[in-house]
Amino acid sequence: QVLPLALAGCDVLCIARGDSIGKTLALLLPALAHIEEHKTSSNKGPQATPVAVVLAPTRERVQRIQDEASGKILKDSKSNKFPDGVWSACLHSGVKKQEVSRALSWNPPLIISTPGRLVGLVADRAVSLQRVTYFAVA
């Protein structure tokens, strides 16, 4: 029921039981559509500038969302703007800083993160939230 509203760009608040694929899809499909509508950034500078951010409270939840994103949604997201598909960065305390730096160097249009890791990366100026126009909390 929420997808038509979210895809239309409306602000929505959803409540669902447990970790379900429906809830994850309701977060990620509108994010993907939103990313496709925006200009791509060729920024390869010192900061990542995502268009969409999904926050989750635990690294396990962040990893599950990333697994759903890369396994079911983003792998089929090839388009003229993204000939290799849309990609994301999975950021939480269990990811080594070197891997985080590598993921951010590709300037991912979608970041899936825990709040603490994202705040740290913004404070370190590794991520800029200036272009973020889609925000979801899982």
Coordinates of N, CA, C and O in Angstrom, one line a residue:
Q1 N 0.8 -1.2 0.0 CA 0.0 0.0 0.0 C 0.8 1.3 0.0 O 0.4 2.3 -0.4
V2 N 2.1 1.2 0.5 CA 2.9 2.3 0.7 C 3.7 2.7 -0.6 O 4.0 3.8 -0.9
L3 N 3.9 1.7 -1.4 CA 4.8 1.9 -2.6 C 4.3 3.0 -3.6 O 5.1 3.8 -4.0
P4 N 3.0 3.0 -3.9 CA 2.6 4.1 -4.8 C 2.8 5.5 -4.2 O 3.3 6.4 -5.0
L5 N 2.6 5.7 -2.9 CA 2.8 7.0 -2.3 C 4.3 7.3 -2.3 O 4.7 8.4 -2.6
A6 N 5.1 6.3 -1.9 CA 6.6 6.6 -1.8 C 7.2 6.8 -3.2 O 8.1 7.7 -3.3
L7 N 6.7 6.1 -4.2 CA 7.2 6.3 -5.5 C 6.8 7.6 -6.1 O 7.5 8.1 -7.0
A8 N 5.7 8.1 -5.6 CA 5.2 9.5 -6.1 C 6.0 10.6 -5.3 O 5.7 11.8 -5.6
G9 N 6.9 10.2 -4.4 CA 7.6 11.3 -3.7 C 7.0 11.8 -2.4 O 7.5 12.7 -1.9
C10 N 6.0 11.1 -2.0 CA 5.3 11.6 -0.7 C 6.1 11.1 0.5 O 6.8 10.1 0.4
D11 N 6.0 11.9 1.5 CA 6.6 11.5 2.8 C 5.7 10.4 3.4 O 4.4 10.6 3.4
V12 N 6.2 9.3 3.8 CA 5.4 8.2 4.4 C 6.0 7.7 5.7 O 7.2 7.8 5.9
L13 N 5.1 7.2 6.5 CA 5.6 6.5 7.7 C 4.9 5.1 7.7 O 3.7 5.0 7.6
C14 N 5.7 4.1 7.8 CA 5.3 2.7 7.7 C 5.6 2.0 9.0 O 6.7 2.2 9.5
I15 N 4.7 1.1 9.4 CA 5.0 0.2 10.5 C 4.8 -1.2 10.0 O 3.7 -1.5 9.4
A16 N 5.7 -2.1 10.2 CA 5.6 -3.5 9.8 C 6.2 -4.4 10.9 O 7.0 -3.9 11.7
R17 N 5.8 -5.6 10.9 CA 6.3 -6.6 11.9 C 7.6 -7.1 11.4 O 7.7 -7.5 10.3
G18 N 8.5 -7.2 12.4 CA 9.8 -7.9 12.2 C 10.5 -7.4 10.9 O 10.2 -6.5 10.3
D19 N 11.5 -8.2 10.6 CA 12.3 -8.0 9.4 C 11.6 -8.8 8.2 O 11.7 -10.0 8.2
S20 N 11.0 -8.0 7.4 CA 10.3 -8.7 6.2 C 10.8 -8.1 5.0 O 11.3 -7.0 4.9
I21 N 10.8 -8.9 3.9 CA 11.2 -8.5 2.6 C 10.4 -7.3 2.1 O 10.8 -6.4 1.5
G22 N 9.1 -7.3 2.5 CA 8.2 -6.3 2.1 C 8.6 -4.9 2.6 O 8.6 -3.9 1.9
K23 N 9.1 -4.9 3.9 CA 9.5 -3.6 4.5 C 10.8 -3.2 3.8 O 11.0 -2.0 3.5
T24 N 11.7 -4.1 3.5 CA 13.0 -3.7 2.9 C 12.7 -3.2 1.5 O 13.3 -2.2 1.0
L25 N 11.8 -3.9 0.7 CA 11.5 -3.4 -0.6 C 10.9 -2.0 -0.6 O 11.1 -1.2 -1.4
A26 N 10.0 -1.8 0.4 CA 9.4 -0.5 0.6 C 10.4 0.6 0.8 O 10.1 1.8 0.5
L27 N 11.5 0.3 1.4 CA 12.6 1.3 1.6 C 13.4 1.4 0.3 O 13.8 2.6 0.0
L28 N 13.8 0.3 -0.3 CA 14.7 0.4 -1.4 C 14.2 0.7 -2.8 O 14.9 1.4 -3.6
L29 N 13.0 0.2 -3.1 CA 12.4 0.6 -4.4 C 12.3 2.1 -4.7 O 12.7 2.6 -5.7
P30 N 11.7 2.8 -3.7 CA 11.6 4.2 -3.9 C 12.9 4.9 -3.9 O 13.1 5.9 -4.7
A31 N 13.9 4.4 -3.2 CA 15.2 5.0 -3.2 C 15.8 4.8 -4.6 O 16.4 5.7 -5.1
L32 N 15.7 3.6 -5.2 CA 16.2 3.4 -6.5 C 15.6 4.3 -7.5 O 16.2 4.9 -8.4
A33 N 14.2 4.4 -7.5 CA 13.5 5.3 -8.4 C 14.0 6.7 -8.2 O 14.2 7.4 -9.2
H34 N 14.2 7.1 -7.0 CA 14.6 8.5 -6.7 C 16.0 8.7 -7.3 O 16.3 9.8 -7.8
I35 N 16.9 7.8 -7.1 CA 18.3 7.9 -7.6 C 18.3 8.0 -9.1 O 19.0 8.8 -9.7
E36 N 17.4 7.2 -9.7 CA 17.4 7.2 -11.2 C 16.9 8.6 -11.7 O 17.3 9.0 -12.8
E37 N 16.1 9.3 -11.0 CA 15.5 10.6 -11.4 C 16.5 11.7 -11.3 O 16.4 12.8 -11.9
H38 N 17.6 11.6 -10.5 CA 18.5 12.7 -10.2 C 19.7 12.6 -11.1 O 20.1 11.5 -11.5
K39 N 20.3 13.8 -11.2 CA 21.6 13.8 -12.0 C 22.6 13.0 -11.2 O 22.7 13.1 -10.0
T40 N 23.4 12.3 -12.0 CA 24.5 11.6 -11.4 C 25.6 12.6 -11.1 O 25.8 13.6 -11.7
S41 N 26.4 12.3 -10.1 CA 27.5 13.1 -9.7 C 28.8 12.4 -10.2 O 29.0 11.3 -9.9
S42 N 29.6 13.1 -10.9 CA 30.9 12.6 -11.3 C 32.0 12.9 -10.3 O 33.2 12.7 -10.5
N43 N 31.5 13.3 -9.1 CA 32.4 13.7 -8.0 C 33.3 12.5 -7.6 O 32.8 11.5 -7.2
K44 N 34.6 12.6 -7.8 CA 35.5 11.6 -7.4 C 36.5 12.3 -6.4 O 37.6 11.9 -6.2
G45 N 35.9 13.3 -5.7 CA 36.8 14.0 -4.8 C 36.9 13.3 -3.4 O 36.6 12.1 -3.3
P46 N 37.3 14.1 -2.4 CA 37.5 13.5 -1.1 C 36.3 13.1 -0.3 O 36.3 12.3 0.6
Q47 N 35.1 13.5 -0.8 CA 33.8 13.2 -0.1 C 32.9 12.4 -1.0 O 32.7 12.7 -2.2
A48 N 32.2 11.5 -0.4 CA 31.1 10.8 -1.1 C 29.9 11.7 -0.9 O 29.7 12.3 0.1
T49 N 29.1 11.8 -2.0 CA 27.9 12.7 -2.0 C 26.7 11.8 -2.4 O 26.2 12.0 -3.5
P50 N 26.1 11.0 -1.5 CA 25.0 10.2 -1.9 C 23.7 11.0 -2.1 O 23.6 12.1 -1.6
V51 N 22.8 10.4 -2.9 CA 21.5 11.0 -3.1 C 20.5 10.4 -2.1 O 19.6 11.0 -1.6
A52 N 20.7 9.1 -1.7 CA 19.8 8.4 -0.8 C 20.6 7.8 0.4 O 21.7 7.3 0.2
V53 N 20.0 7.9 1.5 CA 20.6 7.3 2.7 C 19.5 6.5 3.4 O 18.4 6.9 3.6
V54 N 19.8 5.2 3.8 CA 19.0 4.4 4.6 C 19.7 4.1 5.9 O 20.8 3.6 5.9
L55 N 19.1 4.5 7.0 CA 19.7 4.2 8.3 C 19.0 3.0 9.0 O 17.8 2.9 8.9
A56 N 19.8 2.2 9.7 CA 19.3 1.1 10.4 C 20.0 1.1 11.8 O 21.1 1.4 11.9
P57 N 19.3 0.6 12.8 CA 19.9 0.7 14.2 C 21.0 -0.2 14.5 O 21.8 0.1 15.4
T58 N 21.2 -1.4 13.8 CA 22.2 -2.3 14.1 C 23.0 -2.7 12.8 O 22.5 -2.6 11.7
R59 N 24.2 -3.1 13.0 CA 25.0 -3.5 11.8 C 24.4 -4.8 11.2 O 24.5 -4.9 10.0
E60 N 23.8 -5.6 12.0 CA 23.1 -6.8 11.4 C 22.0 -6.4 10.5 O 21.8 -6.9 9.4
R61 N 21.2 -5.4 10.9 CA 20.1 -4.9 10.0 C 20.6 -4.2 8.8 O 20.1 -4.4 7.7
V62 N 21.7 -3.4 9.0 CA 22.3 -2.8 7.8 C 22.8 -3.8 6.8 O 22.6 -3.7 5.6
Q63 N 23.4 -4.9 7.3 CA 23.9 -5.9 6.4 C 22.8 -6.6 5.7 O 22.9 -7.0 4.5
R64 N 21.7 -6.9 6.4 CA 20.6 -7.6 5.8 C 20.0 -6.7 4.7 O 19.6 -7.2 3.6
I65 N 19.9 -5.4 4.9 CA 19.3 -4.5 3.9 C 20.3 -4.4 2.7 O 19.8 -4.5 1.6
Q66 N 21.6 -4.4 3.0 CA 22.6 -4.4 1.9 C 22.5 -5.7 1.1 O 22.5 -5.7 -0.1
D67 N 22.3 -6.8 1.8 CA 22.2 -8.1 1.1 C 21.0 -8.1 0.2 O 21.0 -8.6 -1.0
E68 N 19.8 -7.6 0.7 CA 18.6 -7.5 -0.1 C 18.8 -6.6 -1.3 O 18.4 -6.9 -2.4
A69 N 19.5 -5.4 -1.0 CA 19.7 -4.5 -2.1 C 20.6 -5.0 -3.2 O 20.2 -5.0 -4.4
S70 N 21.7 -5.6 -2.8 CA 22.6 -6.1 -3.9 C 22.2 -7.3 -4.5 O 22.4 -7.6 -5.7
G71 N 21.4 -8.2 -3.8 CA 21.0 -9.5 -4.3 C 19.8 -9.4 -5.1 O 19.6 -10.2 -6.1
K72 N 18.9 -8.5 -4.8 CA 17.5 -8.6 -5.5 C 17.2 -7.3 -6.2 O 16.4 -7.3 -7.1
I73 N 17.7 -6.2 -5.8 CA 17.2 -4.9 -6.4 C 18.2 -4.2 -7.3 O 18.0 -3.9 -8.4
L74 N 19.4 -4.0 -6.7 CA 20.4 -3.2 -7.5 C 21.0 -3.9 -8.6 O 21.4 -3.3 -9.6
K75 N 21.1 -5.2 -8.5 CA 21.7 -6.0 -9.6 C 21.0 -5.9 -10.9 O 21.6 -6.0 -12.0
D76 N 19.7 -5.5 -10.9 CA 18.9 -5.3 -12.1 C 18.6 -3.9 -12.4 O 17.7 -3.5 -13.1
S77 N 19.5 -3.0 -11.9 CA 19.2 -1.5 -12.0 C 19.9 -0.8 -13.1 O 20.1 0.4 -13.1
K78 N 20.4 -1.6 -14.1 CA 21.1 -0.9 -15.2 C 20.2 0.0 -16.0 O 19.0 -0.3 -16.3
S79 N 20.7 1.1 -16.4 CA 20.0 2.1 -17.2 C 21.0 3.0 -17.9 O 22.2 2.8 -17.8
N80 N 20.5 4.0 -18.7 CA 21.4 4.9 -19.4 C 22.3 5.6 -18.4 O 23.5 5.8 -18.7
K81 N 21.8 6.1 -17.3 CA 22.6 6.8 -16.3 C 23.5 5.9 -15.6 O 24.6 6.4 -15.2
F82 N 23.1 4.7 -15.3 CA 23.9 3.7 -14.6 C 24.1 2.4 -15.4 O 23.5 1.4 -15.1
P83 N 25.0 2.5 -16.4 CA 25.1 1.3 -17.3 C 25.6 0.0 -16.5 O 25.3 -1.1 -16.9
D84 N 26.3 0.2 -15.4 CA 26.7 -0.9 -14.6 C 25.7 -1.2 -13.4 O 26.0 -2.0 -12.6
G85 N 24.7 -0.4 -13.4 CA 23.7 -0.5 -12.3 C 24.0 0.4 -11.2 O 25.1 0.9 -11.0
V86 N 23.0 0.7 -10.3 CA 23.2 1.5 -9.1 C 23.9 0.7 -8.1 O 23.7 -0.5 -7.9
W87 N 24.8 1.3 -7.4 CA 25.6 0.6 -6.3 C 25.4 1.3 -5.0 O 24.9 2.5 -5.0
S88 N 25.7 0.6 -3.9 CA 25.6 1.2 -2.6 C 26.8 0.9 -1.8 O 27.6 0.1 -2.1
A89 N 26.9 1.7 -0.7 CA 27.9 1.4 0.3 C 27.3 1.0 1.6 O 26.3 1.6 2.1
C90 N 27.8 -0.1 2.2 CA 27.3 -0.6 3.4 C 28.3 -0.2 4.5 O 29.4 -0.6 4.5
L91 N 27.8 0.6 5.5 CA 28.7 1.2 6.5 C 28.2 0.9 7.9 O 27.1 1.4 8.3
H92 N 29.0 0.2 8.6 CA 28.7 0.0 10.0 C 30.1 -0.3 10.7 O 31.1 -0.4 10.1
S93 N 30.0 -0.5 12.0 CA 31.3 -0.6 12.8 C 32.0 -1.9 12.5 O 33.2 -2.0 12.8
G94 N 31.4 -2.9 11.8 CA 32.1 -4.1 11.5 C 32.9 -4.1 10.2 O 33.6 -5.0 9.9
V95 N 32.7 -3.0 9.5 CA 33.4 -2.8 8.2 C 34.8 -2.1 8.5 O 34.8 -1.0 9.1
K96 N 35.9 -2.6 8.0 CA 37.2 -2.0 8.2 C 37.2 -0.6 7.5 O 36.7 -0.4 6.4
K97 N 38.0 0.3 8.1 CA 38.1 1.6 7.5 C 38.6 1.7 6.1 O 38.2 2.5 5.3
Q98 N 39.5 0.7 5.8 CA 40.1 0.7 4.4 C 38.9 0.3 3.4 O 38.9 0.9 2.3
E99 N 38.1 -0.6 3.8 CA 37.0 -1.0 3.0 C 36.0 0.1 2.8 O 35.4 0.3 1.8
V100 N 35.7 0.9 3.9 CA 34.8 2.0 3.9 C 35.4 3.0 2.9 O 34.7 3.6 2.1
S101 N 36.7 3.3 3.0 CA 37.3 4.3 2.1 C 37.2 3.9 0.7 O 36.9 4.7 -0.2
R102 N 37.4 2.6 0.4 CA 37.3 2.1 -1.0 C 35.8 2.3 -1.5 O 35.6 2.7 -2.6
A103 N 34.9 1.9 -0.6 CA 33.5 2.0 -1.0 C 33.1 3.4 -1.3 O 32.3 3.7 -2.3
L104 N 33.5 4.3 -0.5 CA 33.1 5.7 -0.6 C 33.9 6.4 -1.8 O 33.4 7.4 -2.4
S105 N 35.0 5.9 -2.2 CA 35.8 6.5 -3.3 C 35.0 6.3 -4.6 O 35.3 7.1 -5.5
W106 N 34.1 5.4 -4.7 CA 33.3 5.2 -5.9 C 32.1 6.2 -5.9 O 31.3 6.1 -6.8
N107 N 31.9 7.0 -4.8 CA 30.8 7.9 -4.7 C 29.5 7.2 -4.9 O 28.7 7.6 -5.8
P108 N 29.1 6.3 -4.0 CA 27.8 5.6 -4.2 C 26.6 6.5 -4.1 O 26.6 7.4 -3.2
P109 N 25.6 6.3 -4.9 CA 24.4 7.1 -4.8 C 23.5 6.7 -3.6 O 22.7 7.5 -3.2
L110 N 23.8 5.5 -3.1 CA 23.0 5.0 -2.0 C 23.9 4.6 -0.9 O 24.9 3.8 -1.1
I111 N 23.7 5.1 0.4 CA 24.4 4.6 1.5 C 23.5 4.0 2.5 O 22.4 4.5 2.8
I112 N 23.8 2.8 3.0 CA 23.1 2.1 4.0 C 24.0 2.0 5.2 O 25.1 1.4 5.1
S113 N 23.6 2.6 6.3 CA 24.5 2.8 7.4 C 23.8 2.7 8.8 O 22.6 2.9 8.9
T114 N 24.6 2.5 9.8 CA 24.2 2.7 11.2 C 24.3 4.2 11.4 O 25.2 4.9 10.8
P115 N 23.5 4.8 12.4 CA 23.7 6.2 12.6 C 25.1 6.6 13.1 O 25.6 7.6 12.7
G116 N 25.6 5.8 14.0 CA 26.9 6.2 14.6 C 28.0 6.2 13.5 O 28.9 7.2 13.5
R117 N 28.1 5.3 12.6 CA 29.1 5.2 11.6 C 28.9 6.4 10.6 O 29.9 7.1 10.2
L118 N 27.6 6.7 10.3 CA 27.4 7.8 9.4 C 27.8 9.2 10.0 O 28.4 10.0 9.3
V119 N 27.4 9.3 11.3 CA 27.8 10.6 11.9 C 29.3 10.7 12.0 O 29.9 11.8 11.7
G120 N 30.0 9.6 12.2 CA 31.5 9.7 12.3 C 32.1 10.0 10.9 O 33.0 10.8 10.8
L121 N 31.5 9.5 9.9 CA 32.0 9.8 8.5 C 31.7 11.2 8.1 O 32.5 11.8 7.4
V122 N 30.6 11.7 8.5 CA 30.3 13.1 8.2 C 31.2 14.0 9.0 O 31.7 15.0 8.4
A123 N 31.5 13.7 10.2 CA 32.4 14.5 11.1 C 33.8 14.5 10.5 O 34.5 15.5 10.5
D124 N 34.2 13.3 9.9 CA 35.5 13.2 9.3 C 35.6 13.8 7.9 O 36.6 13.7 7.2
R125 N 34.5 14.3 7.4 CA 34.3 14.9 6.1 C 34.6 13.8 5.0 O 35.0 14.2 3.9
A126 N 34.3 12.6 5.3 CA 34.4 11.5 4.3 C 33.1 11.4 3.5 O 33.0 10.9 2.4
V127 N 32.0 11.9 4.1 CA 30.7 11.9 3.5 C 30.0 13.3 3.6 O 30.1 13.9 4.7
S128 N 29.4 13.7 2.6 CA 28.7 15.0 2.6 C 27.2 14.6 2.4 O 26.9 13.9 1.4
L129 N 26.3 15.1 3.2 CA 24.9 14.9 3.0 C 24.2 16.0 2.2 O 23.0 16.0 2.2
Q130 N 25.0 16.8 1.6 CA 24.4 18.0 0.9 C 23.5 17.6 -0.2 O 22.5 18.3 -0.5
R131 N 23.7 16.5 -0.9 CA 22.9 16.0 -2.0 C 21.7 15.1 -1.6 O 20.9 14.7 -2.5
V132 N 21.7 14.7 -0.4 CA 20.7 13.7 0.1 C 19.3 14.3 0.0 O 19.0 15.3 0.6
T133 N 18.5 13.6 -0.8 CA 17.1 14.0 -1.0 C 16.1 12.9 -0.7 O 14.9 13.1 -0.8
Y134 N 16.7 11.7 -0.4 CA 15.8 10.6 0.0 C 16.5 10.0 1.3 O 17.6 9.7 1.3
F135 N 15.6 9.9 2.3 CA 16.1 9.5 3.6 C 15.1 8.5 4.2 O 13.9 8.8 4.2
A136 N 15.6 7.3 4.6 CA 14.7 6.3 5.2 C 15.3 5.8 6.5 O 16.6 5.6 6.5
V137 N 14.5 5.4 7.4 CA 15.0 4.8 8.7 C 14.3 3.4 8.7 O 13.1 3.3 8.6
A138 N 15.1 2.4 8.9 CA 14.6 1.0 8.9 C 14.3 0.6 10.3 O 15.0 1.0 11.2

